[in-house]
Coordinates of C-alpha atoms and ligand atoms in Angstrom, one line a residue:
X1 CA 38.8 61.9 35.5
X2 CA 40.5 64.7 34.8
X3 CA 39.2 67.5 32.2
X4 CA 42.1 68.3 29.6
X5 CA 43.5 71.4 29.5
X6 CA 42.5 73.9 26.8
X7 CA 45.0 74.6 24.0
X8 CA 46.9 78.1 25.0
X9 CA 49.6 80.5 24.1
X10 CA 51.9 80.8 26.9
X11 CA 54.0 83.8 25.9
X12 CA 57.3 84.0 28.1
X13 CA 59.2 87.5 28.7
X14 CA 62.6 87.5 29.8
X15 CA 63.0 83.5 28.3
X16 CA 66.8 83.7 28.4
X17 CA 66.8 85.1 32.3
X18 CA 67.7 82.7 35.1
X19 CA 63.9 82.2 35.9
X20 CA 62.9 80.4 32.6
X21 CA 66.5 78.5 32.8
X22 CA 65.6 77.1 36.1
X23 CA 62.6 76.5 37.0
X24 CA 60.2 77.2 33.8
X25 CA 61.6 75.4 30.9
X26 CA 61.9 72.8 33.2
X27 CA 58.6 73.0 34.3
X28 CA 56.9 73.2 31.1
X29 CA 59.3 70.2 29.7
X30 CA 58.1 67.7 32.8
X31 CA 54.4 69.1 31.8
X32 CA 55.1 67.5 28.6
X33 CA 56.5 64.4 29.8
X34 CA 53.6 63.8 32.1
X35 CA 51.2 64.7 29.3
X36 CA 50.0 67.4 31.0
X37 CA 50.8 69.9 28.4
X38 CA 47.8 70.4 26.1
X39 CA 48.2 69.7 22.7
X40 CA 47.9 72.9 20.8
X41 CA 49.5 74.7 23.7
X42 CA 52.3 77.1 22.1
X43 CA 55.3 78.3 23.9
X44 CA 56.2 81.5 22.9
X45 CA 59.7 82.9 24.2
X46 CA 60.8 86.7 23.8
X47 CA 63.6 88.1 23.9
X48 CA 66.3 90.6 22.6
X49 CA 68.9 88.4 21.0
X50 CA 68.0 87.7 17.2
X51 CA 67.5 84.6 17.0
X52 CA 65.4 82.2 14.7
X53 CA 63.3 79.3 15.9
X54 CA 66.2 77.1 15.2
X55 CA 68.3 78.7 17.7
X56 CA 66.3 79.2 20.0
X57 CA 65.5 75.5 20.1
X58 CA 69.4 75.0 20.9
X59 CA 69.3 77.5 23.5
X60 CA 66.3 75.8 24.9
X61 CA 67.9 71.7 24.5
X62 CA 71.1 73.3 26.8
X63 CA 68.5 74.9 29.8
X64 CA 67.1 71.5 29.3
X65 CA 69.8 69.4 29.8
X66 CA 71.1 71.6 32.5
X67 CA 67.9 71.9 34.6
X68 CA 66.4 68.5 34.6
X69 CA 68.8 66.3 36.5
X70 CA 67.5 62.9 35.9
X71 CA 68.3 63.5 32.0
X72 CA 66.6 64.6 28.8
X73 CA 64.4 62.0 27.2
X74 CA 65.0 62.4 23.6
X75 CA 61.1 61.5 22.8
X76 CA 59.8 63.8 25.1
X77 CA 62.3 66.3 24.3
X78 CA 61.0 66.0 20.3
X79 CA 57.4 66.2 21.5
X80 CA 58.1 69.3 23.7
X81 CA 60.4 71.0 20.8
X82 CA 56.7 70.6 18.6
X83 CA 55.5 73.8 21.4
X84 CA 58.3 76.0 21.3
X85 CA 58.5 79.0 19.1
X86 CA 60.2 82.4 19.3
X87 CA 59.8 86.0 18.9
X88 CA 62.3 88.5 19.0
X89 CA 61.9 91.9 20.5
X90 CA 62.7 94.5 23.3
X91 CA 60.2 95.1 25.8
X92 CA 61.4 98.4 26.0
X93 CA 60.2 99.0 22.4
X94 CA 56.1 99.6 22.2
X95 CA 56.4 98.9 18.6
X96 CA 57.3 95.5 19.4
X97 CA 53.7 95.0 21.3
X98 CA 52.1 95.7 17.9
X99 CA 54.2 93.5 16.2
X100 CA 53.5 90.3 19.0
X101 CA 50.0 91.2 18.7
X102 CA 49.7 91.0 15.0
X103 CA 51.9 87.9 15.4
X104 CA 49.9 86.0 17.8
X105 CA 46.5 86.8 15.8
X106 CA 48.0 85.9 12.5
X107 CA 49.1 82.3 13.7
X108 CA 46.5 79.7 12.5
X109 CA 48.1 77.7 15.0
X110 CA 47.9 79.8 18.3
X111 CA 44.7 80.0 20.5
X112 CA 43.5 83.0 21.7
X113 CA 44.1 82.0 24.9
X114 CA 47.1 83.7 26.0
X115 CA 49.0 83.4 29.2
X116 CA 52.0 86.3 29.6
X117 CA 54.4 85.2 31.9
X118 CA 56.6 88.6 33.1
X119 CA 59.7 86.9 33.7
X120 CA 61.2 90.2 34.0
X121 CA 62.3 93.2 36.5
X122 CA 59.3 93.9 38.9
X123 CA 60.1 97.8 37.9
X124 CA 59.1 96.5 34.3
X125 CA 56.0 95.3 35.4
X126 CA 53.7 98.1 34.7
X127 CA 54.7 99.4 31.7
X128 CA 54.5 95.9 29.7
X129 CA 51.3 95.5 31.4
X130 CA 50.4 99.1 29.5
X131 CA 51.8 98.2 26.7
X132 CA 50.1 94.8 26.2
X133 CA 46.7 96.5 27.0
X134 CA 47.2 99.2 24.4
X135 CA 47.4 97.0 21.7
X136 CA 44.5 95.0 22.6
X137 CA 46.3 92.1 23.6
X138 CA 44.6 91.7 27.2
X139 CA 41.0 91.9 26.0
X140 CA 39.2 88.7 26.8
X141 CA 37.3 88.6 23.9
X142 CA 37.9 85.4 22.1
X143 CA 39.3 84.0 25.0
X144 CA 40.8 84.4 28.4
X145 CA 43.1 86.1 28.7
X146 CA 46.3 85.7 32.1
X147 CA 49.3 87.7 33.3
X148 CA 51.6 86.1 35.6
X149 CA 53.8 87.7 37.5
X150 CA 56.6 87.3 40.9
X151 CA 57.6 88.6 44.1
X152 CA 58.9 91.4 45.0
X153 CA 55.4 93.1 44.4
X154 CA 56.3 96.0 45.6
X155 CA 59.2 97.0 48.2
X156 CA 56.8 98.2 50.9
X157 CA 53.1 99.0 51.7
X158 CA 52.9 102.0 49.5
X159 CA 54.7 101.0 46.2
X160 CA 53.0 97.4 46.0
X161 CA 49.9 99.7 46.1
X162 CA 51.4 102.0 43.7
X163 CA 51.8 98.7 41.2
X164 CA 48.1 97.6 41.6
X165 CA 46.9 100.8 40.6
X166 CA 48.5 100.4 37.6
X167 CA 48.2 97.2 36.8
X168 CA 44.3 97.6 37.8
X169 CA 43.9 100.0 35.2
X170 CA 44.6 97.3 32.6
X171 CA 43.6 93.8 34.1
X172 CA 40.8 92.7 36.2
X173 CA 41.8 90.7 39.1
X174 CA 41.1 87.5 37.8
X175 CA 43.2 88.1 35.0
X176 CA 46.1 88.3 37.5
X177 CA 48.7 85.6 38.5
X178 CA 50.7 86.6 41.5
X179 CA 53.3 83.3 42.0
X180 CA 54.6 82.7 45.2
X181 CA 56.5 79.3 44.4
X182 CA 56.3 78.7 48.0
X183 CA 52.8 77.8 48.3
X184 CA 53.3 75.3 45.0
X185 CA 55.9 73.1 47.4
X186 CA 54.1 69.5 48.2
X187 CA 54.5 69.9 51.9
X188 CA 52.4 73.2 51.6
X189 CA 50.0 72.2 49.5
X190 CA 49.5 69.7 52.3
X191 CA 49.2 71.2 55.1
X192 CA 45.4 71.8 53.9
X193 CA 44.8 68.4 53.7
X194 CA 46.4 67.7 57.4
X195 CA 44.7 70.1 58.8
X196 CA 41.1 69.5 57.2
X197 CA 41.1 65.9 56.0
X198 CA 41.9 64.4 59.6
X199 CA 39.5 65.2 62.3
X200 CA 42.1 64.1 65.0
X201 CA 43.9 67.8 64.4
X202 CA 41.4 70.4 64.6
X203 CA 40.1 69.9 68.2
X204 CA 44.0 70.1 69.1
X205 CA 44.6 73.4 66.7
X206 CA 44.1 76.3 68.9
X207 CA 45.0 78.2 72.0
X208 CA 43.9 75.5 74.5
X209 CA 47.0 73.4 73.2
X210 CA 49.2 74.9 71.1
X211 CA 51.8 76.9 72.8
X212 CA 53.5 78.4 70.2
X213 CA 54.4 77.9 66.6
X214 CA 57.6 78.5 64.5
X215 CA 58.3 79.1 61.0
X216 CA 61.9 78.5 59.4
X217 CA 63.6 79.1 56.2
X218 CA 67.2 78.6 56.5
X219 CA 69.8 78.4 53.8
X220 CA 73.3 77.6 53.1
X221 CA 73.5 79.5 50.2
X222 CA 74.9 83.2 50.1
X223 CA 73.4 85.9 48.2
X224 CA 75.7 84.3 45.1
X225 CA 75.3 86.8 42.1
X226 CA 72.0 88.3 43.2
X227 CA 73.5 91.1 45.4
X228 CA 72.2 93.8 43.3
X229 CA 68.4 92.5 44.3
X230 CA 69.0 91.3 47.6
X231 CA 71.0 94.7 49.2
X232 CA 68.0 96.8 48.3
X233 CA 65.3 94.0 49.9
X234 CA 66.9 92.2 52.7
X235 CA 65.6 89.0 54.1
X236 CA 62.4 90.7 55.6
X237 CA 61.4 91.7 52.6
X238 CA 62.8 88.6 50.5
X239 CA 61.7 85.8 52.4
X240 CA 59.0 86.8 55.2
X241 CA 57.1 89.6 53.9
X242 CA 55.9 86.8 51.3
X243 CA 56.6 83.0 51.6
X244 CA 56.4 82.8 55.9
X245 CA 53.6 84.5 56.3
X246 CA 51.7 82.1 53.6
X247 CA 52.7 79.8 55.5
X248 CA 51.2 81.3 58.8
X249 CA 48.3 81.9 57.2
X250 CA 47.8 78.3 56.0
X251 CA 48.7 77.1 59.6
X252 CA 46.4 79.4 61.3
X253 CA 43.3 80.3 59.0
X254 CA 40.0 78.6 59.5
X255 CA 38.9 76.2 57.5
X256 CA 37.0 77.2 54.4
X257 CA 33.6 77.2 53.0
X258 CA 35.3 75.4 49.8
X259 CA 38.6 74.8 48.6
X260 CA 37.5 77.1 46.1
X261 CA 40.3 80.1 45.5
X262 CA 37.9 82.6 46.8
X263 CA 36.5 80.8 49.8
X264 CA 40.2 79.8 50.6
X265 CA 41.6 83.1 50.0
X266 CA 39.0 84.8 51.8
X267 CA 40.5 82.8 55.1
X268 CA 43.6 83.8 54.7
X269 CA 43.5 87.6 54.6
X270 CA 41.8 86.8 57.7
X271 CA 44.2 85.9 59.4
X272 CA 46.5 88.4 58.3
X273 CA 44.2 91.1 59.1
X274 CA 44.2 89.2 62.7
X275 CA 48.0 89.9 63.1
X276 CA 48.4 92.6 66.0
X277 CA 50.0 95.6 64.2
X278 CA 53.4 96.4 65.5
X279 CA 53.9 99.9 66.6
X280 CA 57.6 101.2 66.4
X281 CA 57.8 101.1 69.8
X282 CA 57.6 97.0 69.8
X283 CA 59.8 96.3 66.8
X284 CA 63.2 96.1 69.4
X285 CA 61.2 93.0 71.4
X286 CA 59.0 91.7 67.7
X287 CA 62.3 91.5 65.5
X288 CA 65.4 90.9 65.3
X289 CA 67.7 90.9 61.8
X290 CA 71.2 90.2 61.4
X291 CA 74.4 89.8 58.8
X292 CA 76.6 86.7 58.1
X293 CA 79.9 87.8 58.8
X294 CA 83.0 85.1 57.3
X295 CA 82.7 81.4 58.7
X296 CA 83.3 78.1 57.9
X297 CA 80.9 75.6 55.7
X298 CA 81.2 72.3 54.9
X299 CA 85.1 72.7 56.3
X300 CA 85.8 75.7 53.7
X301 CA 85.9 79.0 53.9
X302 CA 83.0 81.4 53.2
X303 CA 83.3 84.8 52.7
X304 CA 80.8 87.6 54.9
X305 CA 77.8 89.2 53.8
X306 CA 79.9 92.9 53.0
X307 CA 82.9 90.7 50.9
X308 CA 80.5 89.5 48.6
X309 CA 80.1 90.5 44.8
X310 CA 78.2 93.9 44.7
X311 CA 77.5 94.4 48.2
X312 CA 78.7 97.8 49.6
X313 CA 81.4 98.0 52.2
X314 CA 78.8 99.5 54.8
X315 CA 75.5 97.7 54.3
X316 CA 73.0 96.9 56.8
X317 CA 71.1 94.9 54.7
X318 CA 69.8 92.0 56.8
X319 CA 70.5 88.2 55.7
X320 CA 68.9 86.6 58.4
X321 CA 65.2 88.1 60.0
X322 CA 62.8 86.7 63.0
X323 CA 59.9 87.7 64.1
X324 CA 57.4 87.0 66.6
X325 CA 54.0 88.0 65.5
X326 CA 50.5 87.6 67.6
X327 CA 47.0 86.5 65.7
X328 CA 44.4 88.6 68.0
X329 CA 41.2 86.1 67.2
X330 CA 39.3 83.6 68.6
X331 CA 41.6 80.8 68.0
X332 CA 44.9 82.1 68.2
X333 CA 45.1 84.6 71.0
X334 CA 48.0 84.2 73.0
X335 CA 50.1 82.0 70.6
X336 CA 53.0 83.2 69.9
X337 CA 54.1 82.9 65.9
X338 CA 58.0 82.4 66.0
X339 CA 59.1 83.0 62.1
X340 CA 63.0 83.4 60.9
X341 CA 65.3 83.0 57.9
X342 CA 68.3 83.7 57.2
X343 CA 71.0 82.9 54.3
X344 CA 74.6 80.9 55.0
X345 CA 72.8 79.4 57.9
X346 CA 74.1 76.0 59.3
X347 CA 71.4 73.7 57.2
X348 CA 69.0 74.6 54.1
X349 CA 65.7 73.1 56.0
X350 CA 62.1 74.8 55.7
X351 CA 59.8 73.6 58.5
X352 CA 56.8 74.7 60.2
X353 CA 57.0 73.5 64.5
X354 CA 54.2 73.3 66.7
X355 CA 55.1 73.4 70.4
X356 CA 52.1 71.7 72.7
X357 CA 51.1 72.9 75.9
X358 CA 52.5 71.2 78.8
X359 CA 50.3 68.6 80.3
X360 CA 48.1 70.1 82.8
X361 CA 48.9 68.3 86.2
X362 CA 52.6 66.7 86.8
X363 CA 51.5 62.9 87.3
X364 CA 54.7 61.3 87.9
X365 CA 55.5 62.9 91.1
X366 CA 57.5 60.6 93.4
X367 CA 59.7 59.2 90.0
X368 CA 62.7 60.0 88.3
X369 CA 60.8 62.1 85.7
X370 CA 61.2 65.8 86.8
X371 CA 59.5 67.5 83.8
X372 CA 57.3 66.2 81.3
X373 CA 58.3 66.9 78.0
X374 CA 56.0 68.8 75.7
X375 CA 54.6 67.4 72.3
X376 CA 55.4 68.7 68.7
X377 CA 54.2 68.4 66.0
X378 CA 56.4 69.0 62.9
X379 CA 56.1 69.4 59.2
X380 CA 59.4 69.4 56.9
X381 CA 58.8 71.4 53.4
X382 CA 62.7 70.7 52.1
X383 CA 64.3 68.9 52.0
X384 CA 62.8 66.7 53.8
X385 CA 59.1 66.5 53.5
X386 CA 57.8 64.5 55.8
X387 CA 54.9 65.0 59.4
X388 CA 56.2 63.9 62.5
X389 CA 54.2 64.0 65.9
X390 CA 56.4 63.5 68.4
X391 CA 55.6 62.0 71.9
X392 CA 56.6 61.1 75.2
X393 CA 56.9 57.2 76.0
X394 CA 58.4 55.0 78.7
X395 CA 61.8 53.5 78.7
X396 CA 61.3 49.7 78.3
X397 CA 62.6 48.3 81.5
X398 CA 61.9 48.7 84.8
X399 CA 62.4 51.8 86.2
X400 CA 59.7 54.7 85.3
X401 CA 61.9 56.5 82.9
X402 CA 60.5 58.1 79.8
X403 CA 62.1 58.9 76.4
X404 CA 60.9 60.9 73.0
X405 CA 59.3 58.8 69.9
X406 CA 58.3 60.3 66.9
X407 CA 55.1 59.0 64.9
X408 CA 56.7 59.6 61.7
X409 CA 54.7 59.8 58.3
X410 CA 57.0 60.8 55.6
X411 CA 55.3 61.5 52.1
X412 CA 57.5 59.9 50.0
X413 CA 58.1 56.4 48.5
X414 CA 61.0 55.5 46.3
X415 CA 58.6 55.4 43.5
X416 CA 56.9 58.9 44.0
X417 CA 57.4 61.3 41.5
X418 CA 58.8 64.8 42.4
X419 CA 57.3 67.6 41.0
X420 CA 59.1 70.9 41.3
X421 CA 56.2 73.6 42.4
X422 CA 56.8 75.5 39.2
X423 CA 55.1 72.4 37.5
X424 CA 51.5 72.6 39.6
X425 CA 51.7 76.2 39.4
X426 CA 51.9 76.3 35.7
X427 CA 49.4 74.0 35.0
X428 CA 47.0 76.1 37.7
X429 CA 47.6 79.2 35.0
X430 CA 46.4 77.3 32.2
X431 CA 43.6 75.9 33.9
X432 CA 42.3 79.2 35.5
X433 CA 42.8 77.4 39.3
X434 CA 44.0 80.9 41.1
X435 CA 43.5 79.3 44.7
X436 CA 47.5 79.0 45.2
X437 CA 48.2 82.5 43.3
X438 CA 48.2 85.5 45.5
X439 CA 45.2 87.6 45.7
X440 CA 45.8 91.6 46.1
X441 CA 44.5 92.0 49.4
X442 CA 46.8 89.1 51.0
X443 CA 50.0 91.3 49.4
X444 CA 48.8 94.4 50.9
X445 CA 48.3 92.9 54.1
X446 CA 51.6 91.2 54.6
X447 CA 52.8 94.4 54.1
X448 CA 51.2 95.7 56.2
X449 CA 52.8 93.5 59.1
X450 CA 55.9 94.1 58.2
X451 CA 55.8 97.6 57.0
X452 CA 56.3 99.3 60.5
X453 CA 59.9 97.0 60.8
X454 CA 61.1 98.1 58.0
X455 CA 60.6 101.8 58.5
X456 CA 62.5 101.1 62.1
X457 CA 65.4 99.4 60.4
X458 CA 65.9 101.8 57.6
X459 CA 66.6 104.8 60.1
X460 CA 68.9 102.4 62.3
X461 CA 71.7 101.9 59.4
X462 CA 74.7 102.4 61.9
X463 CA 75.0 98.4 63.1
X464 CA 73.5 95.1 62.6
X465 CA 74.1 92.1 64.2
X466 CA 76.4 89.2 62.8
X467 CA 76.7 85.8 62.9
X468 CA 79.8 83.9 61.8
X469 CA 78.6 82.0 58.0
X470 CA 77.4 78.3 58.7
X471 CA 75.7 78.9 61.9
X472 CA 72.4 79.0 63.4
X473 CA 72.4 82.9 63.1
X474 CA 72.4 85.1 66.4
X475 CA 72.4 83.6 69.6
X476 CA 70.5 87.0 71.0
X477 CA 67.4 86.3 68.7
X478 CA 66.1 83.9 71.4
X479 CA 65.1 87.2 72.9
X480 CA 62.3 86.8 71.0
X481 CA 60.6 84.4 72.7
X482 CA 58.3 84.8 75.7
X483 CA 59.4 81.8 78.1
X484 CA 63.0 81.0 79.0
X485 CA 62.9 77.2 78.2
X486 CA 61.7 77.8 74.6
X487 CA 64.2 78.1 72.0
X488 CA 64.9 77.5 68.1
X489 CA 64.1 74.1 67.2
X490 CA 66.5 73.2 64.4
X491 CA 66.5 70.0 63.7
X492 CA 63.5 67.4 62.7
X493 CA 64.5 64.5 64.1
X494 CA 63.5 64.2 68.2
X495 CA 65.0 66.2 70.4
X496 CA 68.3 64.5 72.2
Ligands
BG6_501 C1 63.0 83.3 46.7 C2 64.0 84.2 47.4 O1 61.8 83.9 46.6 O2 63.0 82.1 47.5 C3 65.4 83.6 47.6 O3 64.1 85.4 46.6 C4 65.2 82.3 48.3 O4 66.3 84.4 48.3 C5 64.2 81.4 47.6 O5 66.5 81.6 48.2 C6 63.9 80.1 48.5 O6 63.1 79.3 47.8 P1 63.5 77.8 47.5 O7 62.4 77.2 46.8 O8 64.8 77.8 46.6 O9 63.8 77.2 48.8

């Protein structure tokens, strides 16, 4: 049975930014609905504007009805409205701290335990941080006390250490809630149980089998309105530097002494630790990054990477990144780790790939069968979410011809309820579960993979690479890879 979750204060900055639109309001609203959402738990948005409760419970009824598409239900909506409160100030304003803190004590209504969600500029991390801490507001003394905060930590090695100084100087490590929304997605959160639950994998899940391994994050989407974030960070930064490698790291670490957060993040520094460092010299034949120039999606027009909103005429900002990475440990020496993503790409699919070895002797010698064809395994994050094995057959009939079937085990039924990840992650903050939030040492080290790329790429600014909008991105990436016959697997289906 499960325990219930203890009343909080979950204190939202930035509540009228795109962030709490999308994804929390929604999040907290589906909490509610699946009576998840404890009881004396207040919601408590800040912001600017000067507004009253009332309003703010309008403003909130419209992210509603905008973010959750299977509709509003008015009696959840009326139960839900019970949490919300508001408080208006500017973060930029230290008085206002005193003022929340005063507020939150003086509520007979609001538990001391207080969750801050910074839904704010990473730049404006720190000095909120500060400012909460000066007026007392992070001391655990009555009860716990959480910040929770998002990628980008930090745009390189040195700054993301510069921001845990000083957010160290105010909150002990347990106290902080690094999201990376990616590891909240069902299909990621399962990969743990594939890998550990089922006995069949592991004694197939190294070197001796595995040939090589790719990670993909493609989008249709364009940078949209974000162009102002994006042309400063790139898709190194944005999309590998954080979410892939979580991913590597939960295909490749060993399994834990518990699926305690400790024990399980303990695994996957590991691994990251394991990656062989790339010196400057290797970044040409390690990575490759590239631009969307104008194409065609969907049978319209789309415009390039440099004719979007706010992007200058001459950036070199990359929208699509790959990289091959090597894991220099027992297991995973000599595996290559294929990862890439990139935006305006042909199809919006996330998968991880596992390429097979080839079988050892060529059996089928005086048939038609030339090559045997080597197995995958493949797990789809979105939007399909599904684990597919796939194999090679015979052709029914009588020749010896063979053909490729796929032992397919999606995860979903028509009655299966979708949980966006911001829902499970969430719920983890209230409960104090930190095993799918990002400890310090696994930020650090992803930056320290991609660290030397980026210092290559910021002194090359004179070209990059396109690829026309709606494509698979840059034919020349395939560089990348160490045999001939292995390419980018797109699709999930079986390969025709
Ligand atoms: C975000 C990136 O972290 O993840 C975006 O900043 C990206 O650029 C997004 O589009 C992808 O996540 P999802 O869940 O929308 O696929």
């Amino acid at each position: 049975m499960n325990t219930p979750v203890e009343a909080c204060t979950f204190v939202i900055f930035g509540s009228t930014g795109n962030l709490s639109r999308i994804k929390l309001m929604p999040a907290l609203y589906h909490l509610e609905a699946a009576g998840k959402l404890p009881e004396n738990c207040r919601i408590l948005a800040t912001g600017r504007r000067p507004w009253d409760r009332e309003r703010w419970l309008h403003e909130a009824r419209g992210m509603l009805h905008e973010g959750i598409v299977t509709g509003v239900d008015p009696e959840v909506l009326e139960r839900f409205e019970q949490h919300l409160d508001y408080f208006q100030g500017d973060i930029s304003d230290p008085q206002m701290y005193d003022q929340l803190a005063e507020h939150i004590e003086h509520q007979p209504d609001y538990s001391a335990n207080v969750a801050f969600y910074l839904s704010i500029r990473p730049a404006e991390f720190g000095v909120v941080t500060e400012n909460l801490s000066r007026t007392g507001l992070l001391k655990e003394e009555s009860g716990w006390r959480r910040v929770v905060i998002e990628k980008p930590f930090g745009y390189d090695l040195e700054s993301a250490q510069a921001l845990q100084i000083r957010l160290s100087r105010h909150l002990d490590e347990a106290q902080i809630y690094r999201i990376d929304h990616y590891l909240g997605k069902e299909t990621v959160r399962n990969v743990l149980v594939f890998r550990f639950a089922n006995v069949m994998l592991e004694p197939l899940w190294n070197r001796n089998y595995i040939d090589h391994v790719q990670i993909t994050h493609s989008e249709q989407l364009g940078v949209g309105s974000r162009a102002p974030y994006y042309d400063g960070a790139g898709a190194l930064r944005d999309m590998i530097q954080s979410h892939l490698l979580q991913l590597l790291t939960l295909v490749a670490m060993e399994p834990p002494v518990s699926m305690e957060s400790e024990s399980l993040r303990d695994e996957k520094v590991k691994v990251l630790k394991s990656v062989r460092p790339i010196p400057p010299s290797a970044v040409h034949s390690q990575a490759f990054r590239a631009q969307y120039s104008a194409g065609k999606m969907g049978g319209k027009k789309v415009k390039g990477y440099l004719e979007e909103d706010g992007v200058p005429a001459d950036s070199t900002t990359e929208t699509y990144a790959a990289l091959k990475l090597h894991i220099d440990n027992w297991r995973w020496r000599g595996v290559p780790f294929y990862l890439r993503t990139g935006k305006r790409m042909a199809e919006s699919v996330s998968s991880i790939m596992i390429r097979f070895r080839q079988p050892p002797t060529q059996f089928f010698k005086d048939t038609h069968i030339q090559q045997m064809e080597r197995n995958w395994l493949v797990l789809g994050i979105q939007p399909c979410e599904c684990l597919r094995i796939q194999l090679t057959a015979k052709e029914p009939g009588l020749e010896m011809e063979t053909h490729q079937v796929s032992l397919d085990a999606g995860f979903r039924t028509q009655s299966d309820v979708y949980a966006d990840a911001y829902e499970g992650l969430l719920l983890d903050v209230m409960e104090g579960d930190r095993s799918l939030f990002l400890r310090y040492d696994e930020v650090e080290y992803a930056w320290r993979i991609v660290d030397p790329i980026l210092r290559v790429w910021s002194v090359e600014r004179d070209f990059i690479t396109s690829y026309p909008a709606g494509s698979w991105g840059p034919e020349e990436s395939r560089r990348l890879f160490e045999k001939d016959i292995d390419r980018w697997r797109h699709k999930l289906d079986v390969d025709e």
